[in-house]
Structure formats: structure tokens, C-alpha cells
Short mmCIF file of C-alpha atoms in Angstrom, two decimals:
data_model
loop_
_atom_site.label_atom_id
_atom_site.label_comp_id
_atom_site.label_asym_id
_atom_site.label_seq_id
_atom_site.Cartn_x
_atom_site.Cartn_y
_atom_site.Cartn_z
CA UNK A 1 11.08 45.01 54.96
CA UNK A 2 7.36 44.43 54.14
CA UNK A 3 6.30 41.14 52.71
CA UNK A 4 5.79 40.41 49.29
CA UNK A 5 2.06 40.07 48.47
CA UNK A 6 0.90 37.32 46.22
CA UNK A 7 -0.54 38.26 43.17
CA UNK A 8 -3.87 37.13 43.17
CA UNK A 9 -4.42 37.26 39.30
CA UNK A 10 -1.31 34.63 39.16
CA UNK A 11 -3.07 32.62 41.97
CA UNK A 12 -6.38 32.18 39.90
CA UNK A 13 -4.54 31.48 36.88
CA UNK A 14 -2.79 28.51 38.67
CA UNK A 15 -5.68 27.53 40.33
CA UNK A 16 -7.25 27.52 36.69
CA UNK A 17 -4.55 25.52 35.37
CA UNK A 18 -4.61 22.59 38.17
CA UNK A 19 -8.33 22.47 37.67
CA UNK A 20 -8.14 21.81 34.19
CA UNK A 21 -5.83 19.25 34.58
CA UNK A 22 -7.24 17.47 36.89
CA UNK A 23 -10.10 16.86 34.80
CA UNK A 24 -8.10 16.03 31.57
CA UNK A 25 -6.38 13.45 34.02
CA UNK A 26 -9.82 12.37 35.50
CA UNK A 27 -11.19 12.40 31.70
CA UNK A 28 -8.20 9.61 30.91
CA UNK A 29 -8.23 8.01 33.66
CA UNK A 30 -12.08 7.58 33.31
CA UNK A 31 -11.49 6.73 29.38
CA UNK A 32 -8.67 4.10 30.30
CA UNK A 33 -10.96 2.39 32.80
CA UNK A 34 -14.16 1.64 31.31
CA UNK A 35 -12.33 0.40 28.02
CA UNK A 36 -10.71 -2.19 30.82
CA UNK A 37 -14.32 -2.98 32.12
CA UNK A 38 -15.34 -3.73 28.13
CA UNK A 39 -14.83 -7.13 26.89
CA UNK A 40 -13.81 -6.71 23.10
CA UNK A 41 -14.75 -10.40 22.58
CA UNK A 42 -14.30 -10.80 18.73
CA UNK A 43 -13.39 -7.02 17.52
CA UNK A 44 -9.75 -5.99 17.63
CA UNK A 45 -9.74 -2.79 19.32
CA UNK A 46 -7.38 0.02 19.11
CA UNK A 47 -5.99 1.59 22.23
CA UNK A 48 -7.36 5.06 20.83
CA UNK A 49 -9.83 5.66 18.48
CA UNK A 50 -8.22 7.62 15.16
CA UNK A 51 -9.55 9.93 13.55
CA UNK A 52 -9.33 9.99 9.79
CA UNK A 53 -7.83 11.96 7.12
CA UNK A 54 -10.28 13.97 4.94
CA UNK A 55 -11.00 12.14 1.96
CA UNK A 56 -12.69 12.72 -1.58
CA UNK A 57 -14.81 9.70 -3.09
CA UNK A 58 -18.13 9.27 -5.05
CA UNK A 59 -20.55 7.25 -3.82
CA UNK A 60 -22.49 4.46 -5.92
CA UNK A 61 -25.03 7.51 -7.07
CA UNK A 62 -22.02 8.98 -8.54
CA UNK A 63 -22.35 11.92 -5.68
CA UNK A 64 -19.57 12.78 -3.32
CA UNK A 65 -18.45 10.75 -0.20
CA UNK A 66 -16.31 12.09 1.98
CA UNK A 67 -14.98 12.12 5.85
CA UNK A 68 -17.70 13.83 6.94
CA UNK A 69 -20.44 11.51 4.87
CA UNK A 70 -19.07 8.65 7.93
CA UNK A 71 -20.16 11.33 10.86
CA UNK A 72 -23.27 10.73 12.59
CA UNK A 73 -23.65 7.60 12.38
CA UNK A 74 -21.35 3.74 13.30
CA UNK A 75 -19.82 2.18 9.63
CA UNK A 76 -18.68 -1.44 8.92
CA UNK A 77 -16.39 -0.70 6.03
CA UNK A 78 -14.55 -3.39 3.92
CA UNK A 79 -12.33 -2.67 0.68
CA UNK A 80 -12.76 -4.98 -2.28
CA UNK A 81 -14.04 -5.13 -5.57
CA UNK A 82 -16.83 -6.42 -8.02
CA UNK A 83 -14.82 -9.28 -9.93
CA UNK A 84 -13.42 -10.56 -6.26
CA UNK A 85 -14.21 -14.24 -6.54
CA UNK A 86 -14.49 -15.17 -3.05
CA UNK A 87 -13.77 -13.03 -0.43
CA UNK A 88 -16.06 -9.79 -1.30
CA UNK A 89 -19.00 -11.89 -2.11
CA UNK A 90 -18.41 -14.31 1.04
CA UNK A 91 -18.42 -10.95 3.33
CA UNK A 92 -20.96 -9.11 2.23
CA UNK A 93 -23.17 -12.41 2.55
CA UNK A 94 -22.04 -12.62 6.13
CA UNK A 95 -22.64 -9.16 6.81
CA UNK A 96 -26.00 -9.46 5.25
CA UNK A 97 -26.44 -11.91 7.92
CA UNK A 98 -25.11 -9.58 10.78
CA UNK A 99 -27.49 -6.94 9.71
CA UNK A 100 -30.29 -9.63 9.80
CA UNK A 101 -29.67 -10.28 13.46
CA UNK A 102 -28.85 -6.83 14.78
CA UNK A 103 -32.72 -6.51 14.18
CA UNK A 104 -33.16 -7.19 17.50
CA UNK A 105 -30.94 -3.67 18.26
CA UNK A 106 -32.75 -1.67 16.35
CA UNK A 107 -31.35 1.17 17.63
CA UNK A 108 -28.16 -0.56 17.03
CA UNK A 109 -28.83 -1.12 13.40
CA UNK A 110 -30.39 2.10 12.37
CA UNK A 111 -27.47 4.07 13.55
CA UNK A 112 -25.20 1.44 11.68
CA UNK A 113 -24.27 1.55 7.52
CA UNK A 114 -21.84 -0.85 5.96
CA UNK A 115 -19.75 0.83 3.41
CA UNK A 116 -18.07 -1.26 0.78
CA UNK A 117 -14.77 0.52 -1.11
CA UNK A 118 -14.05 -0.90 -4.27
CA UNK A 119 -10.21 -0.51 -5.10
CA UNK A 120 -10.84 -1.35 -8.60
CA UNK A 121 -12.06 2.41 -10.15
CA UNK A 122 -11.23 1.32 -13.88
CA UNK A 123 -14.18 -1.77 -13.47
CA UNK A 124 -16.14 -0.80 -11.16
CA UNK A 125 -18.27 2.30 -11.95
CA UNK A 126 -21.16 3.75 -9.74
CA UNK A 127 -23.43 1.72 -11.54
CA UNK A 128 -21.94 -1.80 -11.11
CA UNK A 129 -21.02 -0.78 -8.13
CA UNK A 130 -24.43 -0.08 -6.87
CA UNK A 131 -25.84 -3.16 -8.57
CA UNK A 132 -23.79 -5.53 -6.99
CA UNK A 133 -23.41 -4.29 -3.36
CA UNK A 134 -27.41 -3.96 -3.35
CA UNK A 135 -27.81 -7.30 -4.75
CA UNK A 136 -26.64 -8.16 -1.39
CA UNK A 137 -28.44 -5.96 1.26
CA UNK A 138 -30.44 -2.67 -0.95
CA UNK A 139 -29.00 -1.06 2.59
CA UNK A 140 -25.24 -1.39 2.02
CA UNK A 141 -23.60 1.59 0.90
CA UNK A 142 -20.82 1.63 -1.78
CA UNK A 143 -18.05 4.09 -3.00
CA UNK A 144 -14.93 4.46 -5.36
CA UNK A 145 -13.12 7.16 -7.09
CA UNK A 146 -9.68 8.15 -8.28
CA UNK A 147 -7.22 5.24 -7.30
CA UNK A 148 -4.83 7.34 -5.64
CA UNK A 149 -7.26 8.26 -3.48
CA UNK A 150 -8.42 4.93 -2.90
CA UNK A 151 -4.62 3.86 -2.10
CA UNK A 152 -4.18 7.17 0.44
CA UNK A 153 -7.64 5.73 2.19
CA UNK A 154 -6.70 2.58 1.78
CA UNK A 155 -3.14 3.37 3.51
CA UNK A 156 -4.93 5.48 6.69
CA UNK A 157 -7.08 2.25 7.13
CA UNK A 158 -4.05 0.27 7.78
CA UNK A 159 -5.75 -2.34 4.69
CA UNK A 160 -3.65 -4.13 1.86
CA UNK A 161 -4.16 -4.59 -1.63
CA UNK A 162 -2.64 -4.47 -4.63
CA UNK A 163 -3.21 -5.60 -8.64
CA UNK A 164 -2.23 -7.88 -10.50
CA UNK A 165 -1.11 -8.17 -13.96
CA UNK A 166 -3.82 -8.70 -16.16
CA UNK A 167 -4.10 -11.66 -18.39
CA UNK A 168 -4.01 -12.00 -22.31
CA UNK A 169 -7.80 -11.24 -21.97
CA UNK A 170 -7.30 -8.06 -19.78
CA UNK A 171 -9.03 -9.70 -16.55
CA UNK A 172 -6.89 -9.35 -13.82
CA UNK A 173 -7.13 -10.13 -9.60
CA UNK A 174 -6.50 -7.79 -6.67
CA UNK A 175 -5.33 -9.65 -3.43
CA UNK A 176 -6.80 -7.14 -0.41
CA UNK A 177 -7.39 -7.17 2.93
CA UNK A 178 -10.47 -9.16 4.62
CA UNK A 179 -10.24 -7.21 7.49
CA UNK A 180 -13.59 -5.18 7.94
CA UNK A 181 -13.00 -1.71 10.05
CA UNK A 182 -15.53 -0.19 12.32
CA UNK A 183 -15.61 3.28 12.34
CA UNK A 184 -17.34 5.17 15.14
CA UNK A 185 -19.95 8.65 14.35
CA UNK A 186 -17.24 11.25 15.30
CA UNK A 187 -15.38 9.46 11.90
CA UNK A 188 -13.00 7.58 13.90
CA UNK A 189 -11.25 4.31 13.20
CA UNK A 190 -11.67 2.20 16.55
CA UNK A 191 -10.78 -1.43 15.43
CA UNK A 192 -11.83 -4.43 12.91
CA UNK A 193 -13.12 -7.72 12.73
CA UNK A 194 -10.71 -9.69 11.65
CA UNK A 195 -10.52 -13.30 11.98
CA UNK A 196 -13.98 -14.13 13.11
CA UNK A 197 -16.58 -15.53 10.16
CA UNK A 198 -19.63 -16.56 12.53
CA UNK A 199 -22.33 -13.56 12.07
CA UNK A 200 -24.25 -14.21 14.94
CA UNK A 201 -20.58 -13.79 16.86
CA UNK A 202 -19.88 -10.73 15.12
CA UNK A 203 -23.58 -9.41 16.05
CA UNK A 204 -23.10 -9.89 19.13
CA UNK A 205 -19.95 -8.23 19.80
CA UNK A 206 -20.71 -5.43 17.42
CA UNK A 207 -23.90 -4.67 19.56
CA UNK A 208 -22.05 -4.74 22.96
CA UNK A 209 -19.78 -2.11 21.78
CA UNK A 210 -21.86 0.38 20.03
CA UNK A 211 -24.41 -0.07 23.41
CA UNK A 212 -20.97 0.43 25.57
CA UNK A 213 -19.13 3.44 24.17
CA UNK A 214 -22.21 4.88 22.53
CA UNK A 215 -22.92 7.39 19.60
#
């Protein structure tokens, strides 16, 4: 009986096939191992970057903010609000001071924005919004909008909060998350700061991974 000849079609397919997985595989592999040669120091990193959920808020100009108003560019973003007693105004100081030393990246700092989310839509209004965040750095960025959308963004950042009842006066607090998330220019969540207060720390360690994994 004569042999059966291969089909050579098949045979490139194959040979197709193992190619491209070899480089997925080589991609990983690649991926896995430089994120073991980078010292996180300070940040908390995820083992994946994660890409966000569109979104639909208004900036402090009252014009839309969205998923793809984070691409291009690296974000510090932290969720608070305007009445926050303590912890809002204590980390927008510090990151006022972060900003102040990443002047010697400038690179690093010009493709950085911090983004402060107010979970407080009923108080805080583009206006107060935008006068308070630029009161600390005329740079920082600042966005609200309907609070189930807040909650939903809130939720895909992994961050707490929630209201309290208001008093006989109608002022009430929000506990919330101090956590601030770094989110890369492909508008990915990669990890947070979130224990360490010393800016020149947070600088530091902020610089070394925007340098490492790039934009």
C-alpha cells in the first residue's frame, strides 16, 4: 500500500501554532521574571496589572472623565471628599510633597497626574471641588459624578467608604479608604501605597517603578 503523505497545509498550521506559543510562554515567562528582579519597596503590587471597567464621571471643569481620560499617561488616584477632616487634606499635602521631589524625574512627573475622587457628589460640586484640590497642587486633577457610579468605581478599585448619618445640622462624615492606587497609561490598576506616609519614600519608589516597567 503506498504511504500516507502528510499534509503540508496541516504541518504549517502546527508549526504556526507551536510558534505562537512559544512566544506567549516566552512573553510570561519574560513578564514573571523581571517583576522578580523589581524591588516593590513601599508600593503594594498586584501580581497582574487590571484593567478597568469603563466609567462615566465629570471632571472638576464639569466636562467628562472617563476610562480612557487615565490612558496615556501614570495616575496617583485617592477617593475622598472636601469636608474630610484629616485624612484627604493630610494626603494631598503629602502628595504635594511627592510631586515636589519627583522634580528631579521630570520625565517621571510629567507623565504622572494625581486624580482625587470625591465620593461625596451631593457637597462637592465641580467648583468646590476644583477649589480645594488646587488649593493644594493647581496640578492635581479632580472628579465626581452620580454616586452610583462613584460606588461601581469605587468597588473595581477594591476602596471602602461609606456615609454616615447626618447630624441635626445635616453635616455628616464618610469613613473611606487611605489607600492611594497607581494606575499605569494602558488604564490599568497595578497596586497602591498603602501604609507608607514618608513622601520622599513614596518618591522614590514611585520613580523606580514607572523608570522599570515604563509607559
Amino acid at each position: 500500500m503506498p504511504g500516507i503523505r502528510p499534509n503540508p497545509n496541516l504541518r504549517r498550521a502546527v508549526l504556526v501554532l507551536l510558534a505562537a506559543a512559544t512566544l506567549l510562554l516566552g512573553y510570561y515567562a519574560g513578564n514573571q521574571f523581571s517583576r522578580q528582579r523589581y524591588d516593590p519597596g513601599s508600593v503594594t503590587l498586584l501580581p497582574q496589572p487590571r484593567e478597568l471597567a469603563e466609567f462615566s464621571l465629570v471632571d472638576y471643569n464639569d466636562a467628562p472623565f472617563t476610562r480612557d481620560s487615565l490612558k496615556g499617561k501614570w495616575h496617583l488616584v485617592f477617593f475622598g471628599y472636601t469636608y474630610c477632616p484629616d485624612i484627604c487634606p493630610t494626603t494631598l499635602t503629602r502628595y504635594t510633597q511627592v510631586s515636589n521631589r519627583l522634580q528631579e524625574a521630570p520625565d517621571v512627573l510629567d507623565n504622572t497626574r494625581v486624580l482625587f475622587v470625591s465620593v461625596d457628589p451631593q457637597r462637592d460640586m465641580p467648583p468646590r471641588l476644583k477649589e480645594y484640590v488646587q488649593y493644594f497642587n493647581p496640578d492635581f486633577l479632580g472628579a465626581t459624578g452620580d454616586a452610583d457610579e462613584i460606588a461601581r468605581l469605587a468597588k473595581e478599585f477594591a476602596l471602602f467608604y461609606q456615609l454616615h448619618e447626618p447630624d441635626a445640622n445635616g453635616n455628616y462624615l464618610i469613613d473611606h479608604s487611605a489607600a492611594v492606587a497607581i494606575v499605569n497609561p494602558d488604564a490599568e490598576l497595578v497596586g497602591y501605597f498603602s501604609s507608607v506616609t514618608d513622601p520622599e519614600v513614596i518618591a522614590a519608589d514611585y520613580r523606580r517603578l514607572v523608570e522599570f516597567f515604563g509607559d
